[in-house]
Amino acid sequence: MAGMKVTSILSLVVVVLVVATALQIREAEAQTAADTCAAQLGNINVCAPFVMPGMTASNPSADCCVALQSVDRDCICNTLRVSARLPSQCNIPPLSCPAN
């Protein structure tokens, strides 16, 4: 009977270790995805002449288009969702931008 208790405890310890390892792997994967998204967004700085107010470029450059095409869609969508929430989280009235 004591042998069964030890086996049960060891089995439980193994299960806990497997679950903990799986959670650490998922966390590392999430961090890698966030790092990749940040790097991809950093690459679209070449689009600044097209998107910055006061700039005269009317069409994006080929470099801008290539950089934008390389950004994962989830990365873009998540970034836009977060940026849309920023004004309310900073106690700023919602933004209302006219369409040009």
A tleap script that builds the chain and sets N, CA, C and O, in Angstrom:
source leaprc.protein.ff14SB
mol = sequence {
  NMET ALA GLY MET LYS VAL THR SER ILE LEU
  SER LEU VAL VAL VAL VAL LEU VAL VAL ALA
  THR ALA LEU GLN ILE ARG GLU ALA GLU ALA
  GLN THR ALA ALA ASP THR CYS ALA ALA GLN
  LEU GLY ASN ILE ASN VAL CYS ALA PRO PHE
  VAL MET PRO GLY MET THR ALA SER ASN PRO
  SER ALA ASP CYS CYS VAL ALA LEU GLN SER
  VAL ASP ARG ASP CYS ILE CYS ASN THR LEU
  ARG VAL SER ALA ARG LEU PRO SER GLN CYS
  ASN ILE PRO PRO LEU SER CYS PRO ALA CASN
}
set mol.1.N position { 0.822 -1.184 0.000 }
set mol.1.CA position { 0.000 0.000 0.000 }
set mol.1.C position { 0.871 1.255 0.000 }
set mol.1.O position { 0.553 2.223 -0.690 }
set mol.2.N position { 1.954 1.251 0.756 }
set mol.2.CA position { 2.856 2.397 0.776 }
set mol.2.C position { 3.481 2.601 -0.595 }
set mol.2.O position { 3.721 3.732 -1.018 }
set mol.3.N position { 3.744 1.488 -1.289 }
set mol.3.CA position { 4.298 1.570 -2.640 }
set mol.3.C position { 3.345 2.246 -3.603 }
set mol.3.O position { 3.772 2.984 -4.491 }
set mol.4.N position { 2.039 1.995 -3.432 }
set mol.4.CA position { 1.036 2.634 -4.284 }
set mol.4.C position { 0.978 4.133 -4.036 }
set mol.4.O position { 0.821 4.916 -4.973 }
set mol.5.N position { 1.104 4.533 -2.776 }
set mol.5.CA position { 1.078 5.961 -2.442 }
set mol.5.C position { 2.252 6.678 -3.090 }
set mol.5.O position { 2.101 7.764 -3.651 }
set mol.6.N position { 3.432 6.055 -3.004 }
set mol.6.CA position { 4.632 6.655 -3.595 }
set mol.6.C position { 4.452 6.763 -5.099 }
set mol.6.O position { 4.792 7.787 -5.691 }
set mol.7.N position { 3.919 5.717 -5.727 }
set mol.7.CA position { 3.696 5.734 -7.174 }
set mol.7.C position { 2.696 6.823 -7.544 }
set mol.7.O position { 2.895 7.527 -8.534 }
set mol.8.N position { 1.633 6.974 -6.774 }
set mol.8.CA position { 0.628 8.002 -7.037 }
set mol.8.C position { 1.230 9.396 -6.901 }
set mol.8.O position { 0.962 10.282 -7.712 }
set mol.9.N position { 2.034 9.575 -5.880 }
set mol.9.CA position { 2.666 10.886 -5.662 }
set mol.9.C position { 3.635 11.193 -6.800 }
set mol.9.O position { 3.671 12.311 -7.314 }
set mol.10.N position { 4.427 10.178 -7.191 }
set mol.10.CA position { 5.368 10.382 -8.293 }
set mol.10.C position { 4.631 10.693 -9.597 }
set mol.10.O position { 5.073 11.538 -10.377 }
set mol.11.N position { 3.512 10.013 -9.831 }
set mol.11.CA position { 2.705 10.275 -11.027 }
set mol.11.C position { 2.182 11.704 -11.018 }
set mol.11.O position { 2.194 12.382 -12.046 }
set mol.12.N position { 1.727 12.157 -9.869 }
set mol.12.CA position { 1.225 13.520 -9.739 }
set mol.12.C position { 2.333 14.534 -9.984 }
set mol.12.O position { 2.119 15.541 -10.659 }
set mol.13.N position { 3.510 14.273 -9.438 }
set mol.13.CA position { 4.649 15.169 -9.639 }
set mol.13.C position { 4.999 15.253 -11.126 }
set mol.13.O position { 5.267 16.338 -11.643 }
set mol.14.N position { 4.996 14.115 -11.805 }
set mol.14.CA position { 5.302 14.101 -13.240 }
set mol.14.C position { 4.262 14.913 -14.013 }
set mol.14.O position { 4.619 15.685 -14.904 }
set mol.15.N position { 2.998 14.748 -13.685 }
set mol.15.CA position { 1.933 15.501 -14.365 }
set mol.15.C position { 2.116 16.999 -14.138 }
set mol.15.O position { 1.993 17.788 -15.075 }
set mol.16.N position { 2.405 17.391 -12.914 }
set mol.16.CA position { 2.611 18.807 -12.601 }
set mol.16.C position { 3.798 19.352 -13.388 }
set mol.16.O position { 3.729 20.458 -13.923 }
set mol.17.N position { 4.876 18.593 -13.464 }
set mol.17.CA position { 6.056 19.039 -14.216 }
set mol.17.C position { 5.753 19.173 -15.707 }
set mol.17.O position { 6.207 20.122 -16.348 }
set mol.18.N position { 5.005 18.249 -16.253 }
set mol.18.CA position { 4.636 18.316 -17.670 }
set mol.18.C position { 3.773 19.542 -17.933 }
set mol.18.O position { 3.996 20.255 -18.911 }
set mol.19.N position { 2.802 19.793 -17.083 }
set mol.19.CA position { 1.937 20.964 -17.250 }
set mol.19.C position { 2.747 22.256 -17.111 }
set mol.19.O position { 2.562 23.184 -17.898 }
set mol.20.N position { 3.627 22.326 -16.139 }
set mol.20.CA position { 4.451 23.518 -15.939 }
set mol.20.C position { 5.353 23.762 -17.150 }
set mol.20.O position { 5.521 24.901 -17.587 }
set mol.21.N position { 5.924 22.699 -17.680 }
set mol.21.CA position { 6.776 22.827 -18.869 }
set mol.21.C position { 5.962 23.312 -20.058 }
set mol.21.O position { 6.413 24.182 -20.803 }
set mol.22.N position { 4.780 22.766 -20.242 }
set mol.22.CA position { 3.917 23.186 -21.352 }
set mol.22.C position { 3.554 24.666 -21.226 }
set mol.22.O position { 3.539 25.388 -22.223 }
set mol.23.N position { 3.267 25.112 -20.020 }
set mol.23.CA position { 2.935 26.522 -19.811 }
set mol.23.C position { 4.131 27.425 -20.111 }
set mol.23.O position { 3.969 28.500 -20.689 }
set mol.24.N position { 5.309 26.999 -19.727 }
set mol.24.CA position { 6.509 27.790 -20.013 }
set mol.24.C position { 6.769 27.865 -21.501 }
set mol.24.O position { 7.181 28.912 -22.002 }
set mol.25.N position { 6.537 26.782 -22.218 }
set mol.25.CA position { 6.721 26.780 -23.674 }
set mol.25.C position { 5.732 27.729 -24.324 }
set mol.25.O position { 6.108 28.484 -25.220 }
set mol.26.N position { 4.482 27.708 -23.895 }
set mol.26.CA position { 3.469 28.621 -24.470 }
set mol.26.C position { 3.828 30.066 -24.200 }
set mol.26.O position { 3.662 30.921 -25.070 }
set mol.27.N position { 4.321 30.349 -22.997 }
set mol.27.CA position { 4.712 31.714 -22.657 }
set mol.27.C position { 5.875 32.159 -23.538 }
set mol.27.O position { 5.894 33.295 -24.012 }
set mol.28.N position { 6.824 31.291 -23.757 }
set mol.28.CA position { 7.971 31.618 -24.612 }
set mol.28.C position { 7.520 31.845 -26.049 }
set mol.28.O position { 8.022 32.746 -26.721 }
set mol.29.N position { 6.574 31.034 -26.527 }
set mol.29.CA position { 6.054 31.212 -27.883 }
set mol.29.C position { 5.316 32.540 -28.003 }
set mol.29.O position { 5.449 33.231 -29.013 }
set mol.30.N position { 4.544 32.903 -26.991 }
set mol.30.CA position { 3.821 34.179 -27.009 }
set mol.30.C position { 4.801 35.349 -27.027 }
set mol.30.O position { 4.589 36.327 -27.744 }
set mol.31.N position { 5.873 35.253 -26.242 }
set mol.31.CA position { 6.884 36.319 -26.222 }
set mol.31.C position { 7.567 36.427 -27.575 }
set mol.31.O position { 7.826 37.533 -28.050 }
set mol.32.N position { 7.862 35.289 -28.205 }
set mol.32.CA position { 8.484 35.288 -29.528 }
set mol.32.C position { 7.555 35.942 -30.542 }
set mol.32.O position { 8.010 36.715 -31.385 }
set mol.33.N position { 6.258 35.642 -30.472 }
set mol.33.CA position { 5.296 36.250 -31.385 }
set mol.33.C position { 5.240 37.760 -31.177 }
set mol.33.O position { 5.172 38.515 -32.147 }
set mol.34.N position { 5.268 38.206 -29.930 }
set mol.34.CA position { 5.249 39.646 -29.643 }
set mol.34.C position { 6.515 40.309 -30.159 }
set mol.34.O position { 6.461 41.402 -30.723 }
set mol.35.N position { 7.652 39.653 -29.969 }
set mol.35.CA position { 8.918 40.202 -30.475 }
set mol.35.C position { 8.898 40.278 -31.996 }
set mol.35.O position { 9.357 41.263 -32.575 }
set mol.36.N position { 8.368 39.243 -32.647 }
set mol.36.CA position { 8.289 39.217 -34.102 }
set mol.36.C position { 7.372 40.330 -34.603 }
set mol.36.O position { 7.696 41.008 -35.578 }
set mol.37.N position { 6.244 40.519 -33.948 }
set mol.37.CA position { 5.310 41.577 -34.336 }
set mol.37.C position { 5.978 42.939 -34.193 }
set mol.37.O position { 5.866 43.780 -35.085 }
set mol.38.N position { 6.658 43.161 -33.100 }
set mol.38.CA position { 7.334 44.444 -32.894 }
set mol.38.C position { 8.385 44.682 -33.968 }
set mol.38.O position { 8.523 45.802 -34.459 }
set mol.39.N position { 9.116 43.656 -34.332 }
set mol.39.CA position { 10.131 43.795 -35.381 }
set mol.39.C position { 9.475 44.096 -36.727 }
set mol.39.O position { 9.959 44.933 -37.488 }
set mol.40.N position { 8.374 43.410 -37.013 }
set mol.40.CA position { 7.665 43.643 -38.274 }
set mol.40.C position { 7.136 45.067 -38.332 }
set mol.40.O position { 7.236 45.726 -39.367 }
set mol.41.N position { 6.574 45.547 -37.230 }
set mol.41.CA position { 6.058 46.917 -37.208 }
set mol.41.C position { 7.193 47.925 -37.352 }
set mol.41.O position { 7.022 48.971 -37.979 }
set mol.42.N position { 8.349 47.613 -36.774 }
set mol.42.CA position { 9.506 48.493 -36.911 }
set mol.42.C position { 9.957 48.626 -38.349 }
set mol.42.O position { 10.486 49.665 -38.745 }
set mol.43.N position { 9.753 47.581 -39.135 }
set mol.43.CA position { 10.165 47.609 -40.539 }
set mol.43.C position { 9.317 48.541 -41.396 }
set mol.43.O position { 9.744 48.945 -42.478 }
set mol.44.N position { 8.121 48.885 -40.925 }
set mol.44.CA position { 7.280 49.750 -41.756 }
set mol.44.C position { 7.590 51.237 -41.569 }
set mol.44.O position { 6.848 52.094 -42.048 }
set mol.45.N position { 8.679 51.536 -40.875 }
set mol.45.CA position { 9.116 52.933 -40.775 }
set mol.45.C position { 9.384 53.533 -42.146 }
set mol.45.O position { 9.317 54.750 -42.316 }
set mol.46.N position { 9.686 52.689 -43.120 }
set mol.46.CA position { 9.923 53.199 -44.478 }
set mol.46.C position { 8.649 53.802 -45.074 }
set mol.46.O position { 8.707 54.464 -46.110 }
set mol.47.N position { 7.507 53.579 -44.432 }
set mol.47.CA position { 6.233 54.138 -44.904 }
set mol.47.C position { 5.980 55.548 -44.367 }
set mol.47.O position { 5.002 56.186 -44.754 }
set mol.48.N position { 6.843 56.038 -43.488 }
set mol.48.CA position { 6.634 57.344 -42.852 }
set mol.48.C position { 6.404 58.477 -43.852 }
set mol.48.O position { 5.518 59.301 -43.626 }
set mol.49.N position { 7.157 58.552 -44.941 }
set mol.49.CA position { 6.914 59.660 -45.870 }
set mol.49.C position { 5.501 59.668 -46.450 }
set mol.49.O position { 5.030 60.706 -46.916 }
set mol.50.N position { 4.841 58.552 -46.426 }
set mol.50.CA position { 3.481 58.491 -46.960 }
set mol.50.C position { 2.424 58.764 -45.904 }
set mol.50.O position { 1.362 59.294 -46.233 }
set mol.51.N position { 2.674 58.425 -44.660 }
set mol.51.CA position { 1.623 58.507 -43.632 }
set mol.51.C position { 1.755 59.688 -42.671 }
set mol.51.O position { 0.792 60.018 -41.978 }
set mol.52.N position { 2.901 60.319 -42.614 }
set mol.52.CA position { 3.094 61.420 -41.674 }
set mol.52.C position { 2.429 62.696 -42.193 }
set mol.52.O position { 2.545 63.024 -43.374 }
set mol.53.N position { 1.737 63.411 -41.314 }
set mol.53.CA position { 1.112 64.675 -41.733 }
set mol.53.C position { 2.168 65.652 -42.261 }
set mol.53.O position { 3.260 65.771 -41.704 }
set mol.54.N position { 1.827 66.326 -43.315 }
set mol.54.CA position { 2.720 67.329 -43.886 }
set mol.54.C position { 3.694 66.781 -44.910 }
set mol.54.O position { 4.382 67.553 -45.578 }
set mol.55.N position { 3.765 65.476 -45.048 }
set mol.55.CA position { 4.667 64.895 -46.030 }
set mol.55.C position { 4.012 64.966 -47.410 }
set mol.55.O position { 2.787 64.921 -47.520 }
set mol.56.N position { 4.808 65.074 -48.438 }
set mol.56.CA position { 4.270 65.299 -49.783 }
set mol.56.C position { 4.104 64.028 -50.609 }
set mol.56.O position { 3.518 64.084 -51.690 }
set mol.57.N position { 4.591 62.903 -50.146 }
set mol.57.CA position { 4.463 61.664 -50.918 }
set mol.57.C position { 2.990 61.274 -51.011 }
set mol.57.O position { 2.301 61.160 -49.997 }
set mol.58.N position { 2.521 61.072 -52.236 }
set mol.58.CA position { 1.113 60.718 -52.404 }
set mol.58.C position { 0.917 59.209 -52.546 }
set mol.58.O position { -0.193 58.709 -52.366 }
set mol.59.N position { 1.963 58.498 -52.860 }
set mol.59.CA position { 1.884 57.043 -52.995 }
set mol.59.C position { 3.005 56.397 -52.185 }
set mol.59.O position { 4.109 56.935 -52.103 }
set mol.60.N position { 2.719 55.255 -51.595 }
set mol.60.CA position { 3.771 54.571 -50.837 }
set mol.60.C position { 4.851 54.040 -51.775 }
set mol.60.O position { 4.576 53.691 -52.923 }
set mol.61.N position { 6.070 53.985 -51.276 }
set mol.61.CA position { 7.177 53.445 -52.060 }
set mol.61.C position { 7.061 51.927 -52.152 }
set mol.61.O position { 6.304 51.302 -51.409 }
set mol.62.N position { 7.812 51.355 -53.063 }
set mol.62.CA position { 7.839 49.892 -53.187 }
set mol.62.C position { 8.355 49.273 -51.894 }
set mol.62.O position { 7.870 48.224 -51.469 }
set mol.63.N position { 9.350 49.926 -51.259 }
set mol.63.CA position { 9.877 49.416 -49.980 }
set mol.63.C position { 8.792 49.392 -48.908 }
set mol.63.O position { 8.708 48.457 -48.112 }
set mol.64.N position { 7.976 50.422 -48.902 }
set mol.64.CA position { 6.878 50.488 -47.935 }
set mol.64.C position { 5.899 49.341 -48.178 }
set mol.64.O position { 5.477 48.670 -47.236 }
set mol.65.N position { 5.551 49.124 -49.410 }
set mol.65.CA position { 4.590 48.056 -49.729 }
set mol.65.C position { 5.142 46.687 -49.359 }
set mol.65.O position { 4.410 45.852 -48.827 }
set mol.66.N position { 6.413 46.446 -49.631 }
set mol.66.CA position { 7.039 45.166 -49.281 }
set mol.66.C position { 7.041 44.996 -47.760 }
set mol.66.O position { 6.717 43.924 -47.249 }
set mol.67.N position { 7.408 46.065 -47.040 }
set mol.67.CA position { 7.443 45.995 -45.572 }
set mol.67.C position { 6.049 45.728 -45.016 }
set mol.67.O position { 5.891 44.913 -44.106 }
set mol.68.N position { 5.049 46.398 -45.547 }
set mol.68.CA position { 3.682 46.221 -45.067 }
set mol.68.C position { 3.167 44.821 -45.374 }
set mol.68.O position { 2.468 44.222 -44.556 }
set mol.69.N position { 3.505 44.302 -46.540 }
set mol.69.CA position { 3.078 42.953 -46.909 }
set mol.69.C position { 3.716 41.892 -46.019 }
set mol.69.O position { 3.167 40.801 -45.863 }
set mol.70.N position { 4.858 42.201 -45.440 }
set mol.70.CA position { 5.546 41.218 -44.607 }
set mol.70.C position { 5.022 41.186 -43.168 }
set mol.70.O position { 5.392 40.301 -42.397 }
set mol.71.N position { 4.172 42.136 -42.805 }
set mol.71.CA position { 3.624 42.169 -41.447 }
set mol.71.C position { 2.439 41.211 -41.367 }
set mol.71.O position { 1.525 41.267 -42.189 }
set mol.72.N position { 2.467 40.342 -40.376 }
set mol.72.CA position { 1.397 39.389 -40.149 }
set mol.72.C position { 0.075 40.120 -39.903 }
set mol.72.O position { 0.042 41.120 -39.187 }
set mol.73.N position { -0.989 39.633 -40.482 }
set mol.73.CA position { -2.310 40.283 -40.338 }
set mol.73.C position { -2.743 40.390 -38.880 }
set mol.73.O position { -3.275 41.422 -38.468 }
set mol.74.N position { -2.523 39.336 -38.093 }
set mol.74.CA position { -2.890 39.385 -36.671 }
set mol.74.C position { -2.117 40.480 -35.953 }
set mol.74.O position { -2.650 41.146 -35.065 }
set mol.75.N position { -0.864 40.662 -36.337 }
set mol.75.CA position { -0.035 41.708 -35.734 }
set mol.75.C position { -0.646 43.085 -36.014 }
set mol.75.O position { -0.776 43.909 -35.109 }
set mol.76.N position { -1.018 43.322 -37.270 }
set mol.76.CA position { -1.626 44.607 -37.638 }
set mol.76.C position { -2.945 44.806 -36.900 }
set mol.76.O position { -3.180 45.865 -36.317 }
set mol.77.N position { -3.799 43.799 -36.925 }
set mol.77.CA position { -5.122 43.926 -36.297 }
set mol.77.C position { -5.014 44.146 -34.789 }
set mol.77.O position { -5.714 44.991 -34.231 }
set mol.78.N position { -4.142 43.388 -34.134 }
set mol.78.CA position { -3.971 43.562 -32.691 }
set mol.78.C position { -3.423 44.948 -32.366 }
set mol.78.O position { -3.835 45.564 -31.383 }
set mol.79.N position { -2.505 45.436 -33.180 }
set mol.79.CA position { -1.944 46.771 -32.967 }
set mol.79.C position { -3.020 47.836 -33.115 }
set mol.79.O position { -3.082 48.773 -32.319 }
set mol.80.N position { -3.864 47.697 -34.128 }
set mol.80.CA position { -4.946 48.673 -34.331 }
set mol.80.C position { -5.965 48.616 -33.190 }
set mol.80.O position { -6.463 49.651 -32.750 }
set mol.81.N position { -6.270 47.419 -32.718 }
set mol.81.CA position { -7.215 47.287 -31.597 }
set mol.81.C position { -6.664 47.964 -30.344 }
set mol.81.O position { -7.380 48.692 -29.656 }
set mol.82.N position { -5.399 47.719 -30.057 }
set mol.82.CA position { -4.782 48.318 -28.872 }
set mol.82.C position { -4.740 49.835 -29.013 }
set mol.82.O position { -5.069 50.558 -28.072 }
set mol.83.N position { -4.336 50.319 -30.187 }
set mol.83.CA position { -4.225 51.768 -30.368 }
set mol.83.C position { -5.587 52.451 -30.306 }
set mol.83.O position { -5.679 53.609 -29.897 }
set mol.84.N position { -6.636 51.753 -30.705 }
set mol.84.CA position { -7.980 52.332 -30.630 }
set mol.84.C position { -8.441 52.497 -29.179 }
set mol.84.O position { -9.261 53.366 -28.882 }
set mol.85.N position { -7.913 51.664 -28.276 }
set mol.85.CA position { -8.295 51.740 -26.856 }
set mol.85.C position { -7.476 52.764 -26.084 }
set mol.85.O position { -7.874 53.169 -24.992 }
set mol.86.N position { -6.349 53.187 -26.622 }
set mol.86.CA position { -5.457 54.075 -25.871 }
set mol.86.C position { -6.102 55.371 -25.403 }
set mol.86.O position { -5.928 55.736 -24.240 }
set mol.87.N position { -6.841 56.088 -26.253 }
set mol.87.CA position { -7.402 57.361 -25.756 }
set mol.87.C position { -8.238 57.198 -24.492 }
set mol.87.O position { -8.077 57.964 -23.541 }
set mol.88.N position { -9.129 56.210 -24.471 }
set mol.88.CA position { -9.978 56.044 -23.285 }
set mol.88.C position { -9.156 55.604 -22.072 }
set mol.88.O position { -9.474 55.980 -20.944 }
set mol.89.N position { -8.118 54.825 -22.288 }
set mol.89.CA position { -7.285 54.379 -21.179 }
set mol.89.C position { -6.408 55.505 -20.642 }
set mol.89.O position { -5.905 55.421 -19.522 }
set mol.90.N position { -6.226 56.555 -21.433 }
set mol.90.CA position { -5.428 57.709 -20.999 }
set mol.90.C position { -6.316 58.905 -20.664 }
set mol.90.O position { -5.840 60.036 -20.575 }
set mol.91.N position { -7.617 58.643 -20.480 }
set mol.91.CA position { -8.592 59.697 -20.153 }
set mol.91.C position { -8.617 60.805 -21.172 }
set mol.91.O position { -8.685 61.984 -20.822 }
set mol.92.N position { -8.563 60.431 -22.432 }
set mol.92.CA position { -8.668 61.386 -23.555 }
set mol.92.C position { -9.986 61.055 -24.259 }
set mol.92.O position { -10.330 59.883 -24.407 }
set mol.93.N position { -10.720 62.071 -24.689 }
set mol.93.CA position { -11.978 61.789 -25.403 }
set mol.93.C position { -11.712 60.937 -26.647 }
set mol.93.O position { -10.631 61.006 -27.233 }
set mol.94.N position { -12.699 60.136 -27.047 }
set mol.94.CA position { -12.528 59.311 -28.233 }
set mol.94.C position { -12.152 60.170 -29.444 }
set mol.94.O position { -12.614 61.301 -29.595 }
set mol.95.N position { -11.310 59.605 -30.290 }
set mol.95.CA position { -10.887 60.324 -31.488 }
set mol.95.C position { -11.943 60.190 -32.562 }
set mol.95.O position { -12.514 59.119 -32.761 }
set mol.96.N position { -12.189 61.264 -33.238 }
set mol.96.CA position { -13.098 61.261 -34.381 }
set mol.96.C position { -12.352 61.925 -35.525 }
set mol.96.O position { -12.204 63.147 -35.547 }
set mol.97.N position { -11.894 61.144 -36.453 }
set mol.97.CA position { -11.076 61.654 -37.549 }
set mol.97.C position { -11.908 61.715 -38.814 }
set mol.97.O position { -12.576 60.745 -39.172 }
set mol.98.N position { -11.870 62.868 -39.501 }
set mol.98.CA position { -12.610 62.957 -40.758 }
set mol.98.C position { -11.949 62.117 -41.837 }
set mol.98.O position { -10.729 61.948 -41.836 }
set mol.99.N position { -12.731 61.602 -42.738 }
set mol.99.CA position { -12.192 60.857 -43.880 }
set mol.99.C position { -11.709 61.867 -44.912 }
set mol.99.O position { -12.383 62.859 -45.190 }
set mol.100.N position { -10.561 61.609 -45.463 }
set mol.100.CA position { -10.022 62.511 -46.497 }
set mol.100.C position { -10.279 61.972 -47.862 }
set mol.100.O position { -9.898 62.595 -48.853 }
savepdb mol mol.pdb
quit
